[in-house]
Short mmCIF file of C-alpha atoms in Angstrom, two decimals:
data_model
loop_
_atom_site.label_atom_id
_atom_site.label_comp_id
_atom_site.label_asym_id
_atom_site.label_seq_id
_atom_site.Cartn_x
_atom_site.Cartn_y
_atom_site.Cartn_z
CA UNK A 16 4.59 -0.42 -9.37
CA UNK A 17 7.14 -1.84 -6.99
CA UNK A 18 6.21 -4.26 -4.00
CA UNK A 19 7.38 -3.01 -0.71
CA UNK A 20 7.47 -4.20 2.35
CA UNK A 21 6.34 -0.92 5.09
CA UNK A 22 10.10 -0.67 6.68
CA UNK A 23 11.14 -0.18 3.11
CA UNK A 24 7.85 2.42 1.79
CA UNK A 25 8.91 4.20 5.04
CA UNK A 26 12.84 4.24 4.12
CA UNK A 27 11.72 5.50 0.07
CA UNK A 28 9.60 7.60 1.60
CA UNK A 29 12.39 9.75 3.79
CA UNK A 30 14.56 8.97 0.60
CA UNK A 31 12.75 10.58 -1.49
CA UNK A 32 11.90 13.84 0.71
CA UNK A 33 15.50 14.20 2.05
CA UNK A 34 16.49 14.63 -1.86
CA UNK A 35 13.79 17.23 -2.49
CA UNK A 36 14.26 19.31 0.33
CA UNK A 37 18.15 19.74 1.65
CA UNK A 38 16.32 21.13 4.99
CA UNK A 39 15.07 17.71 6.00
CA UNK A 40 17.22 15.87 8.54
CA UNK A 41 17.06 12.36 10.49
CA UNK A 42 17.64 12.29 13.89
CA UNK A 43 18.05 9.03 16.61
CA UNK A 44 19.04 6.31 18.48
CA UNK A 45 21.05 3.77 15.89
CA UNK A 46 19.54 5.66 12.92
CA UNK A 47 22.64 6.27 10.98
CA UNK A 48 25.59 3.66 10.27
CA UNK A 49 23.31 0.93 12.10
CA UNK A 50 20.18 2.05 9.64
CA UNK A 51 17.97 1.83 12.70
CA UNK A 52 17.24 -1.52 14.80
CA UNK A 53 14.44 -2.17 12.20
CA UNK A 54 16.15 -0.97 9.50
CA UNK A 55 14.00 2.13 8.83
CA UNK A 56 16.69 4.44 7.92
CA UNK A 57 19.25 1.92 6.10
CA UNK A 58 21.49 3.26 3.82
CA UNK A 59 20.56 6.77 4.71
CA UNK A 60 23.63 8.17 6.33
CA UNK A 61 25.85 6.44 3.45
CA UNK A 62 24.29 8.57 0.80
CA UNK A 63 23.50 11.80 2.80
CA UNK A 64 26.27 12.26 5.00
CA UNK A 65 26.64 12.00 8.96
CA UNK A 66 25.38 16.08 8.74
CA UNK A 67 21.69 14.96 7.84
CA UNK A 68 21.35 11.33 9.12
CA UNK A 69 22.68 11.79 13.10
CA UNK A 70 23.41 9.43 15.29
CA UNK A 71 22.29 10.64 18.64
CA UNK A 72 22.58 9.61 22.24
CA UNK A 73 20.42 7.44 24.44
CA UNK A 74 18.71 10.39 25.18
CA UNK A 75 14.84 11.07 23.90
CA UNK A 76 14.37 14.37 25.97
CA UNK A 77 17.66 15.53 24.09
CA UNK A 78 16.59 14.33 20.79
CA UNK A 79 13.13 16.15 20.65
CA UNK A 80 15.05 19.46 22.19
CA UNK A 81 17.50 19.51 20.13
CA UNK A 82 14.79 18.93 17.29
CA UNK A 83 12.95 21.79 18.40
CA UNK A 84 16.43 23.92 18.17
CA UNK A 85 16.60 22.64 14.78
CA UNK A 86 12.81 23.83 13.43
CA UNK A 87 13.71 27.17 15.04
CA UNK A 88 16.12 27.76 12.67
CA UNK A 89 14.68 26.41 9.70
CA UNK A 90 15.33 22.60 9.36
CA UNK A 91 12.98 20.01 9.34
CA UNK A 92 14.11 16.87 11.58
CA UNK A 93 12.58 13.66 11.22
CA UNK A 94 13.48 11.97 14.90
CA UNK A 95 12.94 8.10 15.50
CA UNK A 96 11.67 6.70 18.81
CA UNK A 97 13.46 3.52 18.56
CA UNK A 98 9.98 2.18 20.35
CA UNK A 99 7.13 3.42 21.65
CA UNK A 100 8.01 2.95 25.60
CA UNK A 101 10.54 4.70 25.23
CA UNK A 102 9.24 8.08 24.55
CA UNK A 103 8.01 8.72 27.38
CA UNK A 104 11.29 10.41 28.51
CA UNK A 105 10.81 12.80 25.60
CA UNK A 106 7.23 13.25 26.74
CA UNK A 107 7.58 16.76 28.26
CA UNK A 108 9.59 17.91 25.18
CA UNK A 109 6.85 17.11 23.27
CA UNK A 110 3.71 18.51 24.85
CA UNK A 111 4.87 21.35 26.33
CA UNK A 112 7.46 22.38 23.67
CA UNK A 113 6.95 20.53 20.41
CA UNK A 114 3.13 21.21 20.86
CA UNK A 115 2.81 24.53 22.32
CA UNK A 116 5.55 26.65 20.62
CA UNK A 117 3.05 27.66 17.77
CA UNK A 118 0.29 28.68 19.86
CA UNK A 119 2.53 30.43 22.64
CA UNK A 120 4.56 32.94 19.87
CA UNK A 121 1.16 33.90 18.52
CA UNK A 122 1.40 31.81 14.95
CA UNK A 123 4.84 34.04 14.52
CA UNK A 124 6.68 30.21 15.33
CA UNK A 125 6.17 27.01 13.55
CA UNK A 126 7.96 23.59 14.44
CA UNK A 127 7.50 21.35 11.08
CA UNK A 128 8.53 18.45 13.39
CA UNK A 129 8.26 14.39 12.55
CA UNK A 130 8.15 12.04 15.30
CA UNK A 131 8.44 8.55 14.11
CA UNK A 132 7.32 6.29 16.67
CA UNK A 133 7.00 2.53 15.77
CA UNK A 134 4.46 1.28 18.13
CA UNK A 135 1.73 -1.55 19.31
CA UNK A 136 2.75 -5.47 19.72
CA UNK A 137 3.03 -8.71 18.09
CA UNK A 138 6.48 -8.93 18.22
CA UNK A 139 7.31 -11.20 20.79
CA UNK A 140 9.57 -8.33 22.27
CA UNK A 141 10.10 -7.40 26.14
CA UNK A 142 8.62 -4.70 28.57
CA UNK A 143 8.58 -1.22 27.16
CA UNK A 144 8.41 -2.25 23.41
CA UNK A 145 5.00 -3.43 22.84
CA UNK A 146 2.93 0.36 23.87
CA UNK A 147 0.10 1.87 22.05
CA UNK A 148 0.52 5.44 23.66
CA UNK A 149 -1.32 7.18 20.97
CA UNK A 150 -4.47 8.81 23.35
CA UNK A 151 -1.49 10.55 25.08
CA UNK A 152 -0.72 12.24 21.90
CA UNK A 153 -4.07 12.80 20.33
CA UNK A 154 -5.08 14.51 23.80
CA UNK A 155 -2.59 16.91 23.40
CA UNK A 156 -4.16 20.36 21.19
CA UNK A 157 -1.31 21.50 18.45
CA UNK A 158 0.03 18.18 17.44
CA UNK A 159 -1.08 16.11 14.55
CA UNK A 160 -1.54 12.36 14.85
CA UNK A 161 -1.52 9.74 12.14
CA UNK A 162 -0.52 6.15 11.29
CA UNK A 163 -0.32 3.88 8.01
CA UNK A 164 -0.92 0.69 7.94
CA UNK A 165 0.03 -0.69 4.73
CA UNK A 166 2.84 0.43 2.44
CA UNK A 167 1.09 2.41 0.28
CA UNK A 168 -0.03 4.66 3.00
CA UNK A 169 3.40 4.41 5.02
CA UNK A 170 4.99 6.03 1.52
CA UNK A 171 2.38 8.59 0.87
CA UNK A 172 2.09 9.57 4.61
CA UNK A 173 5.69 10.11 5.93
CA UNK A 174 6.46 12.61 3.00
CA UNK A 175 3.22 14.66 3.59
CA UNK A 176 3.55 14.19 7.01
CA UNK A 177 7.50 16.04 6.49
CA UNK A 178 6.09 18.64 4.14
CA UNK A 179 3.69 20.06 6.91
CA UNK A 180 4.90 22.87 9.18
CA UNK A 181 3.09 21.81 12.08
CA UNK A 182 4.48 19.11 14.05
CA UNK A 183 3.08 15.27 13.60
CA UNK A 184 3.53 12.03 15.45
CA UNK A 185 3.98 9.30 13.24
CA UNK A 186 2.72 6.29 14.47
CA UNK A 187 4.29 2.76 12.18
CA UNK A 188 2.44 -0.53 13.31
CA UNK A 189 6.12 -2.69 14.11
CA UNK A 190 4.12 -5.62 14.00
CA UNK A 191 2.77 -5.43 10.18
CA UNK A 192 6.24 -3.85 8.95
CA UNK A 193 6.80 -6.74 7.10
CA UNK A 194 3.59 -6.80 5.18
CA UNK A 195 4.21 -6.24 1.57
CA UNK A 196 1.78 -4.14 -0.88
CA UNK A 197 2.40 -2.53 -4.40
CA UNK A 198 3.42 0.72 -4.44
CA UNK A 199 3.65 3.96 -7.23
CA UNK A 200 7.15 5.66 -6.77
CA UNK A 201 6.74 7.74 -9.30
CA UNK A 202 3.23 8.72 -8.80
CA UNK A 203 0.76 11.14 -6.78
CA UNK A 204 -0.82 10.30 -3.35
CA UNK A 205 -4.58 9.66 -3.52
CA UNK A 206 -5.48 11.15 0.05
CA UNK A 207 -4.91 13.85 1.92
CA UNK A 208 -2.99 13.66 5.14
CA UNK A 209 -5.51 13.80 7.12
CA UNK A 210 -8.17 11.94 5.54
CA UNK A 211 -9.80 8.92 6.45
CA UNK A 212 -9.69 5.40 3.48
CA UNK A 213 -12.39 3.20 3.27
CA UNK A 214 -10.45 -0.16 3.10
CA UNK A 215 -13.17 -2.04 2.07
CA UNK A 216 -16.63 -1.44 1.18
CA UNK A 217 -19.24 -3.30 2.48
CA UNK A 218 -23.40 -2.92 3.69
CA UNK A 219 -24.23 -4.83 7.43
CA UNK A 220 -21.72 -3.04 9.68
CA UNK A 221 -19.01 -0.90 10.09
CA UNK A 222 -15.74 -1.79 11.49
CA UNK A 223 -13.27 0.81 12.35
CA UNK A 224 -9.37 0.55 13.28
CA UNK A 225 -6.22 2.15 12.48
CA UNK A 226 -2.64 0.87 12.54
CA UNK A 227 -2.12 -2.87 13.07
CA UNK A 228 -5.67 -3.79 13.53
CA UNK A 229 -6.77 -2.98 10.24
CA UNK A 230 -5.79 -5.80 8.99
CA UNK A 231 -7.44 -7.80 11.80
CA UNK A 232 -10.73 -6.37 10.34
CA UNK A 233 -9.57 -7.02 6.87
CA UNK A 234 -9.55 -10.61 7.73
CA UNK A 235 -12.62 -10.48 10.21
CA UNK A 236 -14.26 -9.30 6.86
CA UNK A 237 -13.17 -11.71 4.60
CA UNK A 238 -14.33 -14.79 7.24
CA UNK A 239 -17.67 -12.60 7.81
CA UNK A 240 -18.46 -12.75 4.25
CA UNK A 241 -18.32 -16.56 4.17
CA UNK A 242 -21.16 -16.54 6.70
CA UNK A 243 -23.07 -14.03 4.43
CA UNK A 244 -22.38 -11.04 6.03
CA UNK A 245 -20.70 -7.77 4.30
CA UNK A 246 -18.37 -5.52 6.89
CA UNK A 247 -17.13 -2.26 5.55
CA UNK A 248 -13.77 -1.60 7.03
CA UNK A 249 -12.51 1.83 7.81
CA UNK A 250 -9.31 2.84 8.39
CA UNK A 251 -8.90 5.95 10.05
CA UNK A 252 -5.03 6.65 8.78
CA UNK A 253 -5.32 9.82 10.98
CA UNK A 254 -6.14 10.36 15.13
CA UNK A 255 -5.73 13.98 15.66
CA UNK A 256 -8.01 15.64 13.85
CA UNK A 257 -9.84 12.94 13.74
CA UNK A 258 -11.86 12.69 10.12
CA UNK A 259 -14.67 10.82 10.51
CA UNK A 260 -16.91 11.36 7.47
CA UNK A 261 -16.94 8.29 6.01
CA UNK A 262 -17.34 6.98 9.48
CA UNK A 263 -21.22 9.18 9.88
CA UNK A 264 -21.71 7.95 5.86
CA UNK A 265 -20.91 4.39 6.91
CA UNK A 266 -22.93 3.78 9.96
CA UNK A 267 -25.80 5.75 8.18
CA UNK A 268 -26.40 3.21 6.11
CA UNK A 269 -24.79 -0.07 8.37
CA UNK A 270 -26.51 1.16 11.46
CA UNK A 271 -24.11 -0.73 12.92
CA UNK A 272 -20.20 0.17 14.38
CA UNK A 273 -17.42 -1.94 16.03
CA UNK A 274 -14.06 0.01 16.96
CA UNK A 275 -11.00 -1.79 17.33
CA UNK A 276 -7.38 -1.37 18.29
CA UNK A 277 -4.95 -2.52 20.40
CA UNK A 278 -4.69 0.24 23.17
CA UNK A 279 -6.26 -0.52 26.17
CA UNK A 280 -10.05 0.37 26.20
CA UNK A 281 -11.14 3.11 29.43
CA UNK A 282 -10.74 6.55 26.92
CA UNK A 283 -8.93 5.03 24.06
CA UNK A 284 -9.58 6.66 20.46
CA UNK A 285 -12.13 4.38 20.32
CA UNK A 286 -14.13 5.66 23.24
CA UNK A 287 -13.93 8.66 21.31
CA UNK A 288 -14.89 7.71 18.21
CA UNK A 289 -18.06 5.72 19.91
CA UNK A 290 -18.95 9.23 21.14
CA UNK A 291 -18.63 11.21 17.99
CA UNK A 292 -20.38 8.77 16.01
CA UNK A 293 -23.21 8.48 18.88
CA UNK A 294 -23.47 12.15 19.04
CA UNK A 295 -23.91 12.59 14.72
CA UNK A 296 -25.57 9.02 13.72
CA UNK A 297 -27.73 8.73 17.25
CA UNK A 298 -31.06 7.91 15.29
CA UNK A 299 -28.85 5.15 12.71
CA UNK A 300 -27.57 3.03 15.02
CA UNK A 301 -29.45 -0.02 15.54
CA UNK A 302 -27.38 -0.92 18.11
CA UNK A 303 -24.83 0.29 20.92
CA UNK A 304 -21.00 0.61 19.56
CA UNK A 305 -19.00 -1.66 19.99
CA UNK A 306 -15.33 -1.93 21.20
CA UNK A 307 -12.18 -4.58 20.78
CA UNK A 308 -9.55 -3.32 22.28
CA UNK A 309 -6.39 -4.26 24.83
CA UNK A 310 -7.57 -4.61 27.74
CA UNK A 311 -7.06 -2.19 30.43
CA UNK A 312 -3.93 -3.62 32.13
CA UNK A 313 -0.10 -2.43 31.34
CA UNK A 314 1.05 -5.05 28.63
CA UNK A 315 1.57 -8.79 29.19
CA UNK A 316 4.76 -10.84 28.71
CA UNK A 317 5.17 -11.86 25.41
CA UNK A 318 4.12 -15.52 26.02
CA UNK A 319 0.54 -14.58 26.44
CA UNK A 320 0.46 -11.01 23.92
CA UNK A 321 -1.73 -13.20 22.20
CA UNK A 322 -4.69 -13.72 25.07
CA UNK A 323 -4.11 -9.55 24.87
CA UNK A 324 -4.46 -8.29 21.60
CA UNK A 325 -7.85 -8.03 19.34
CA UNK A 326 -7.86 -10.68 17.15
CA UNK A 327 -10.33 -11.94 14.04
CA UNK A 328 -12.75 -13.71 17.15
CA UNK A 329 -12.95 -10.89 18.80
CA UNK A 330 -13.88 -8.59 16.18
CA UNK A 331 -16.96 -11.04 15.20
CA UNK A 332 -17.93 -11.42 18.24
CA UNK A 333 -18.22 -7.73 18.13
CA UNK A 334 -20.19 -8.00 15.19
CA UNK A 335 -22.17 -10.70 16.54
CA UNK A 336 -23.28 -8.64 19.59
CA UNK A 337 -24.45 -5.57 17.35
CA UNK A 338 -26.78 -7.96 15.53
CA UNK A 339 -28.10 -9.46 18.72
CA UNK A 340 -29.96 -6.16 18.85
#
């Protein structure tokens, strides 16, 4: 077992599929001789070459074209969204190229596309760095959505996410990169893809996030159990398809379901999730869904991210509410 921080499970992870497969390239802003302004990709271009690790312009809509060129012709380019505002240039590439093509050509063309994006807050950082655009992209039919949030999962999850030939935006939570976790090099990932990890077990209610917030919940859970009260913590590792098994097990037997993450709130993933969950586990719930979430305004300065984002409060208070039922 080695203990990695996620910036460096991410890094082995491309490592490691860039030496299996000569077809897999990395593509962006800074990702090559500067390793990428969080240092995703460092050391990459010294030990496969300027050919595979490319430096590109300032340019998103270029980068995603040019990827799409690419998985024409057989590659399979991993392309880095230096952060999440700024992909919105690249938007159009992605939606109506990136997430089309297979559907269009009748299943004859396949783009086995990556789109790293590093996204939510927490970072102190200014305007356009601090997005959680991820409804955009789970919206949009033909692409697949996921995100880690611990290093285990960033590993596991970039390399399956590069062996697939449909295309997948890969959400990293920027402001957990630096939390550490033990991880199996040499081993075999426990999940699929697009699969679902109960993070922790537990038998009052059910708390739900992906990305960053998960380990909100995580410690939302740990101060709930002081106070006698057992959360079960899902995270749901993947957005589009969404697998939410374990969420129908779990709120059969909680009656109970919080959603939280740090997008704003008016048709967020968790307004979908609250749906799905209403629609399968109607006659379980002992109480209304509940959601902690941004709020539904664009981003705040970074001196008062904090009022914005969910936090461990929040969440009970969440809790709290379901049990006021």
């Amino acid at each position: 077992m080695t203990s990695l921080n996620i910036i460096k499970a991410v890094n082995a992870g491309l490592r490691r599929s860039m030496e299996n497969d000569a077809k897999v390239l990395v593509m962006g802003e800074d990702v090559g001789k500067l390793g990428g302004v969080f240092r995703v990709t460092d050391g990459l271009q010294k030990d496969f070459g300027e050919d595979r690790v490319i430096d590109t312009p300032l340019a998103e809509s270029g980068i995603i074209g040019t990827a799409v060129g690419l998985a024409l012709r057989g590659y399979r380019p991993v392309c880095e969204i230096q952060f999440d505002g700024f992909v919105f240039p690249g938007y159009d590439q992605i939606v109506n190229q990136v997430a089309k093509m297979h559907y269009r050509s009748g299943g004859r063309l396949r783009l086995p596309i990556v789109i790293r994006i590093p996204f939510g807050g927490a970072i102190g950082a200014v305007e356009h760095h601090s997005e959680s655009p991820e409804a955009y992209f789970a919206h949009t039919p033909g692409l697949k959505v996921v995100t880690c949030s611990n290093p285990l999962d960033a590993y596991w999850m970039i390399q399956q996410a590069i062996e697939l030939d449909d295309p997948v935006v890969f959400f990293e939570p920027k402001g957990r990169y630096y939390t550490k976790g033990e991880v199996d090099l040499d081993g075999e990932p426990d999940l699929p893809l697009e699969s679902a990890r109960v993070a922790l077990p537990g038998t009052d209610a059910t708390v739900v996030a992906y990305g960053p917030t998960v380990k909100t919940c995580l410690d939302a859970a740990t101060a709930a159990a002081a106070d006698g009260r057992s959360l079960e913590v899902i995270d749901l590792r993947t957005l589009s398809p969404l697998d939410l098994r374990a969420v129908y097990d779990s709120v059969r037997r909680t009656g109970r379901l919080v959603v939280v993450h740090e997008a704003q709130r008016t048709l967020g993933v968790g307004a979908e999730v609250a749906a799905r969950v209403t629609e399968e586990c109607f006659y379980s719930l002992e109480a209304p869904v509940q959601r902690v979430t941004g709020y539904d305004t664009p981003y705040p300065p970074a001196r008062v991210e904090e009022e914005y984002l969910p936090d461990l409060d929040r969440v009970l208070d969440a809790v709290d509410r379901t049990f006021a039922y």
